[in-house]
Amino acid sequence: MLDLLASAAGGGILGTIGALSKAGLEFVGKKEENAHQLKMREIDLRHFDKQIEKARVEGETGKEIALINAREASLQASFESDKATYGNQYIDAIRGLMRPLITCYLLIQQTSISYKLFTAGAEIPPELFAEAINSTVFLTTTAVTWWFGSRSSQ
């Protein structure tokens, strides 16, 4: 009978150790699986963050491309309006030469006034000369600025 009790106790102890070992191994396995899943989710999050960043950059690039296209269309429309004709080649030629001729005239006028300023001395009343210089400088800078400012930088 003692053998029977010892066998039962030994078998129970051994069964308990086996059950605990199995539970311990399952726990360790589950812990490793959870750690693996956690790492996989972190990788997924980094991947999603990169996808979001890529989409954001593509969206900004798309906006920039749309803005560039709009600017080019506006510039093209400006060029097309500059090509407007009045049906007569002489009128179109005069119209096309007007800005460069006015600009050249004003630059020559500005140079002439500057030359007279340095050579005339006290012969010209200072108030009149100052007013003429101020007016010519204003017109010249306006014409030159308009001329170069309205042209494409390309």
PDB file of C-alpha atoms in Angstrom:
ATOM      1  CA  MET A   1       0.000   0.000   0.000  1.00  0.00           C
ATOM      2  CA  LEU A   2       2.802   2.325   0.703  1.00  0.00           C
ATOM      3  CA  ASP A   3       4.128   1.599  -2.710  1.00  0.00           C
ATOM      4  CA  LEU A   4       0.781   2.478  -4.136  1.00  0.00           C
ATOM      5  CA  LEU A   5       0.689   5.762  -2.262  1.00  0.00           C
ATOM      6  CA  ALA A   6       4.283   6.522  -3.201  1.00  0.00           C
ATOM      7  CA  SER A   7       3.516   5.707  -6.805  1.00  0.00           C
ATOM      8  CA  ALA A   8       0.413   7.916  -6.745  1.00  0.00           C
ATOM      9  CA  ALA A   9       2.271  10.747  -5.036  1.00  0.00           C
ATOM     10  CA  GLY A  10       5.236  10.393  -7.375  1.00  0.00           C
ATOM     11  CA  GLY A  11       2.985  10.284 -10.415  1.00  0.00           C
ATOM     12  CA  GLY A  12       1.043  13.313  -9.182  1.00  0.00           C
ATOM     13  CA  ILE A  13       4.207  15.243  -8.489  1.00  0.00           C
ATOM     14  CA  LEU A  14       5.661  14.259 -11.827  1.00  0.00           C
ATOM     15  CA  GLY A  15       2.377  15.128 -13.589  1.00  0.00           C
ATOM     16  CA  THR A  16       2.274  18.487 -11.821  1.00  0.00           C
ATOM     17  CA  ILE A  17       5.884  19.192 -12.815  1.00  0.00           C
ATOM     18  CA  GLY A  18       5.036  18.239 -16.392  1.00  0.00           C
ATOM     19  CA  ALA A  19       1.933  20.455 -16.405  1.00  0.00           C
ATOM     20  CA  LEU A  20       3.861  23.342 -14.883  1.00  0.00           C
ATOM     21  CA  SER A  21       6.676  22.845 -17.392  1.00  0.00           C
ATOM     22  CA  LYS A  22       4.204  22.839 -20.245  1.00  0.00           C
ATOM     23  CA  ALA A  23       2.499  25.971 -18.865  1.00  0.00           C
ATOM     24  CA  GLY A  24       5.902  27.636 -18.397  1.00  0.00           C
ATOM     25  CA  LEU A  25       6.969  26.803 -21.937  1.00  0.00           C
ATOM     26  CA  GLU A  26       3.638  28.035 -23.305  1.00  0.00           C
ATOM     27  CA  PHE A  27       4.053  31.236 -21.297  1.00  0.00           C
ATOM     28  CA  VAL A  28       7.574  31.785 -22.637  1.00  0.00           C
ATOM     29  CA  GLY A  29       6.396  30.973 -26.155  1.00  0.00           C
ATOM     30  CA  LYS A  30       3.446  33.351 -25.852  1.00  0.00           C
ATOM     31  CA  LYS A  31       5.739  36.042 -24.440  1.00  0.00           C
ATOM     32  CA  GLU A  32       8.120  35.633 -27.400  1.00  0.00           C
ATOM     33  CA  GLU A  33       5.207  35.652 -29.823  1.00  0.00           C
ATOM     34  CA  ASN A  34       3.851  38.848 -28.240  1.00  0.00           C
ATOM     35  CA  ALA A  35       7.291  40.456 -28.414  1.00  0.00           C
ATOM     36  CA  HIS A  36       7.520  39.438 -32.068  1.00  0.00           C
ATOM     37  CA  GLN A  37       4.049  40.827 -32.790  1.00  0.00           C
ATOM     38  CA  LEU A  38       4.962  44.066 -30.999  1.00  0.00           C
ATOM     39  CA  LYS A  39       8.083  44.421 -33.141  1.00  0.00           C
ATOM     40  CA  MET A  40       6.041  43.709 -36.263  1.00  0.00           C
ATOM     41  CA  ARG A  41       3.503  46.402 -35.314  1.00  0.00           C
ATOM     42  CA  GLU A  42       6.345  48.872 -34.706  1.00  0.00           C
ATOM     43  CA  ILE A  43       7.721  48.051 -38.155  1.00  0.00           C
ATOM     44  CA  ASP A  44       4.218  48.480 -39.600  1.00  0.00           C
ATOM     45  CA  LEU A  45       3.894  51.871 -37.881  1.00  0.00           C
ATOM     46  CA  ARG A  46       7.238  53.015 -39.290  1.00  0.00           C
ATOM     47  CA  HIS A  47       6.137  51.779 -42.697  1.00  0.00           C
ATOM     48  CA  PHE A  48       2.808  53.633 -42.432  1.00  0.00           C
ATOM     49  CA  ASP A  49       4.616  56.767 -41.257  1.00  0.00           C
ATOM     50  CA  LYS A  50       6.847  56.562 -44.329  1.00  0.00           C
ATOM     51  CA  GLN A  51       3.811  56.067 -46.556  1.00  0.00           C
ATOM     52  CA  ILE A  52       2.111  59.075 -44.978  1.00  0.00           C
ATOM     53  CA  GLU A  53       5.260  61.175 -45.422  1.00  0.00           C
ATOM     54  CA  LYS A  54       5.557  60.002 -49.030  1.00  0.00           C
ATOM     55  CA  ALA A  55       1.914  60.912 -49.688  1.00  0.00           C
ATOM     56  CA  ARG A  56       2.448  64.317 -48.069  1.00  0.00           C
ATOM     57  CA  VAL A  57       5.542  64.995 -50.175  1.00  0.00           C
ATOM     58  CA  GLU A  58       3.757  63.805 -53.316  1.00  0.00           C
ATOM     59  CA  GLY A  59       0.842  66.082 -52.454  1.00  0.00           C
ATOM     60  CA  GLU A  60       3.150  69.065 -51.982  1.00  0.00           C
ATOM     61  CA  THR A  61       4.975  68.197 -55.181  1.00  0.00           C
ATOM     62  CA  GLY A  62       1.641  67.961 -56.967  1.00  0.00           C
ATOM     63  CA  LYS A  63       0.679  71.390 -55.664  1.00  0.00           C
ATOM     64  CA  GLU A  64       4.030  72.809 -56.780  1.00  0.00           C
ATOM     65  CA  ILE A  65       3.632  71.244 -60.216  1.00  0.00           C
ATOM     66  CA  ALA A  66       0.115  72.664 -60.499  1.00  0.00           C
ATOM     67  CA  LEU A  67       1.416  76.107 -59.477  1.00  0.00           C
ATOM     68  CA  ILE A  68       4.236  75.915 -62.035  1.00  0.00           C
ATOM     69  CA  ASN A  69       1.759  74.848 -64.718  1.00  0.00           C
ATOM     70  CA  ALA A  70      -0.541  77.731 -63.804  1.00  0.00           C
ATOM     71  CA  ARG A  71       2.361  80.189 -63.979  1.00  0.00           C
ATOM     72  CA  GLU A  72       3.405  78.814 -67.364  1.00  0.00           C
ATOM     73  CA  ALA A  73      -0.169  79.094 -68.647  1.00  0.00           C
ATOM     74  CA  SER A  74      -0.337  82.677 -67.389  1.00  0.00           C
ATOM     75  CA  LEU A  75       2.986  83.503 -69.015  1.00  0.00           C
ATOM     76  CA  GLN A  76       1.846  81.899 -72.278  1.00  0.00           C
ATOM     77  CA  ALA A  77      -1.379  83.905 -72.162  1.00  0.00           C
ATOM     78  CA  SER A  78       0.700  87.048 -71.599  1.00  0.00           C
ATOM     79  CA  PHE A  79       2.844  86.211 -74.630  1.00  0.00           C
ATOM     80  CA  GLU A  80      -0.261  85.579 -76.692  1.00  0.00           C
ATOM     81  CA  SER A  81      -1.740  88.942 -75.689  1.00  0.00           C
ATOM     82  CA  ASP A  82       1.548  90.639 -76.625  1.00  0.00           C
ATOM     83  CA  LYS A  83       1.143  89.155 -80.105  1.00  0.00           C
ATOM     84  CA  ALA A  84      -2.111  91.043 -80.568  1.00  0.00           C
ATOM     85  CA  THR A  85      -2.217  92.695 -83.955  1.00  0.00           C
ATOM     86  CA  TYR A  86      -4.274  95.502 -85.356  1.00  0.00           C
ATOM     87  CA  GLY A  87      -4.452  94.173 -88.897  1.00  0.00           C
ATOM     88  CA  ASN A  88      -1.938  96.612 -90.350  1.00  0.00           C
ATOM     89  CA  GLN A  89       1.739  95.734 -90.380  1.00  0.00           C
ATOM     90  CA  TYR A  90       2.827  99.378 -90.086  1.00  0.00           C
ATOM     91  CA  ILE A  91       0.687  99.975 -87.024  1.00  0.00           C
ATOM     92  CA  ASP A  92       1.954  96.732 -85.501  1.00  0.00           C
ATOM     93  CA  ALA A  93       5.562  97.770 -86.210  1.00  0.00           C
ATOM     94  CA  ILE A  94       5.049 101.201 -84.613  1.00  0.00           C
ATOM     95  CA  ARG A  95       3.343  99.574 -81.642  1.00  0.00           C
ATOM     96  CA  GLY A  96       6.227  97.105 -81.244  1.00  0.00           C
ATOM     97  CA  LEU A  97       8.883  99.841 -81.456  1.00  0.00           C
ATOM     98  CA  MET A  98       7.205 102.310 -79.101  1.00  0.00           C
ATOM     99  CA  ARG A  99       8.648 101.071 -75.796  1.00  0.00           C
ATOM    100  CA  PRO A 100      12.224 100.619 -77.037  1.00  0.00           C
ATOM    101  CA  LEU A 101      12.185 104.018 -78.762  1.00  0.00           C
ATOM    102  CA  ILE A 102      10.802 105.806 -75.704  1.00  0.00           C
ATOM    103  CA  THR A 103      13.338 104.040 -73.503  1.00  0.00           C
ATOM    104  CA  CYS A 104      16.255 104.977 -75.788  1.00  0.00           C
ATOM    105  CA  TYR A 105      15.027 108.562 -76.048  1.00  0.00           C
ATOM    106  CA  LEU A 106      14.766 108.936 -72.293  1.00  0.00           C
ATOM    107  CA  LEU A 107      18.200 107.397 -71.741  1.00  0.00           C
ATOM    108  CA  ILE A 108      19.721 109.800 -74.284  1.00  0.00           C
ATOM    109  CA  GLN A 109      17.849 112.701 -72.644  1.00  0.00           C
ATOM    110  CA  GLN A 110      19.115 111.648 -69.208  1.00  0.00           C
ATOM    111  CA  THR A 111      22.686 111.452 -70.510  1.00  0.00           C
ATOM    112  CA  SER A 112      22.338 114.901 -72.149  1.00  0.00           C
ATOM    113  CA  ILE A 113      21.038 116.512 -68.956  1.00  0.00           C
ATOM    114  CA  SER A 114      23.787 114.901 -66.907  1.00  0.00           C
ATOM    115  CA  TYR A 115      26.399 116.147 -69.367  1.00  0.00           C
ATOM    116  CA  LYS A 116      24.954 119.708 -69.258  1.00  0.00           C
ATOM    117  CA  LEU A 117      24.961 119.579 -65.472  1.00  0.00           C
ATOM    118  CA  PHE A 118      28.697 118.953 -65.406  1.00  0.00           C
ATOM    119  CA  THR A 119      29.589 121.440 -68.156  1.00  0.00           C
ATOM    120  CA  ALA A 120      27.113 124.354 -67.750  1.00  0.00           C
ATOM    121  CA  GLY A 121      27.930 125.507 -64.250  1.00  0.00           C
ATOM    122  CA  ALA A 122      25.868 128.599 -63.265  1.00  0.00           C
ATOM    123  CA  GLU A 123      24.315 129.363 -66.695  1.00  0.00           C
ATOM    124  CA  ILE A 124      21.046 127.463 -66.029  1.00  0.00           C
ATOM    125  CA  PRO A 125      18.801 128.447 -63.095  1.00  0.00           C
ATOM    126  CA  PRO A 126      19.275 125.734 -60.470  1.00  0.00           C
ATOM    127  CA  GLU A 127      15.555 125.298 -59.719  1.00  0.00           C
ATOM    128  CA  LEU A 128      14.657 124.755 -63.373  1.00  0.00           C
ATOM    129  CA  PHE A 129      17.563 122.410 -63.928  1.00  0.00           C
ATOM    130  CA  ALA A 130      16.733 120.418 -60.777  1.00  0.00           C
ATOM    131  CA  GLU A 131      13.099 120.058 -61.876  1.00  0.00           C
ATOM    132  CA  ALA A 132      14.140 118.939 -65.365  1.00  0.00           C
ATOM    133  CA  ILE A 133      16.550 116.412 -63.901  1.00  0.00           C
ATOM    134  CA  ASN A 134      13.978 115.063 -61.439  1.00  0.00           C
ATOM    135  CA  SER A 135      11.331 114.689 -64.171  1.00  0.00           C
ATOM    136  CA  THR A 136      13.719 112.999 -66.580  1.00  0.00           C
ATOM    137  CA  VAL A 137      15.081 110.678 -63.921  1.00  0.00           C
ATOM    138  CA  PHE A 138      11.543 109.713 -62.952  1.00  0.00           C
ATOM    139  CA  LEU A 139      10.497 109.038 -66.559  1.00  0.00           C
ATOM    140  CA  THR A 140      13.703 107.172 -67.373  1.00  0.00           C
ATOM    141  CA  THR A 141      13.578 104.899 -64.333  1.00  0.00           C
ATOM    142  CA  THR A 142       9.873 104.260 -64.929  1.00  0.00           C
ATOM    143  CA  ALA A 143      10.429 103.331 -68.577  1.00  0.00           C
ATOM    144  CA  VAL A 144      13.490 101.167 -67.927  1.00  0.00           C
ATOM    145  CA  THR A 145      11.881  99.430 -64.959  1.00  0.00           C
ATOM    146  CA  TRP A 146       8.694  98.811 -66.931  1.00  0.00           C
ATOM    147  CA  TRP A 147      10.650  97.617 -69.940  1.00  0.00           C
ATOM    148  CA  PHE A 148      12.807  95.096 -68.079  1.00  0.00           C
ATOM    149  CA  GLY A 149      10.329  94.318 -65.335  1.00  0.00           C
ATOM    150  CA  SER A 150       7.590  93.222 -67.728  1.00  0.00           C
ATOM    151  CA  ARG A 151       9.818  90.755 -69.554  1.00  0.00           C
ATOM    152  CA  SER A 152      10.262  87.128 -68.635  1.00  0.00           C
ATOM    153  CA  SER A 153      13.359  86.260 -66.620  1.00  0.00           C
ATOM    154  CA  GLN A 154      13.994  83.177 -68.779  1.00  0.00           C
TER     155      GLN A 154
END
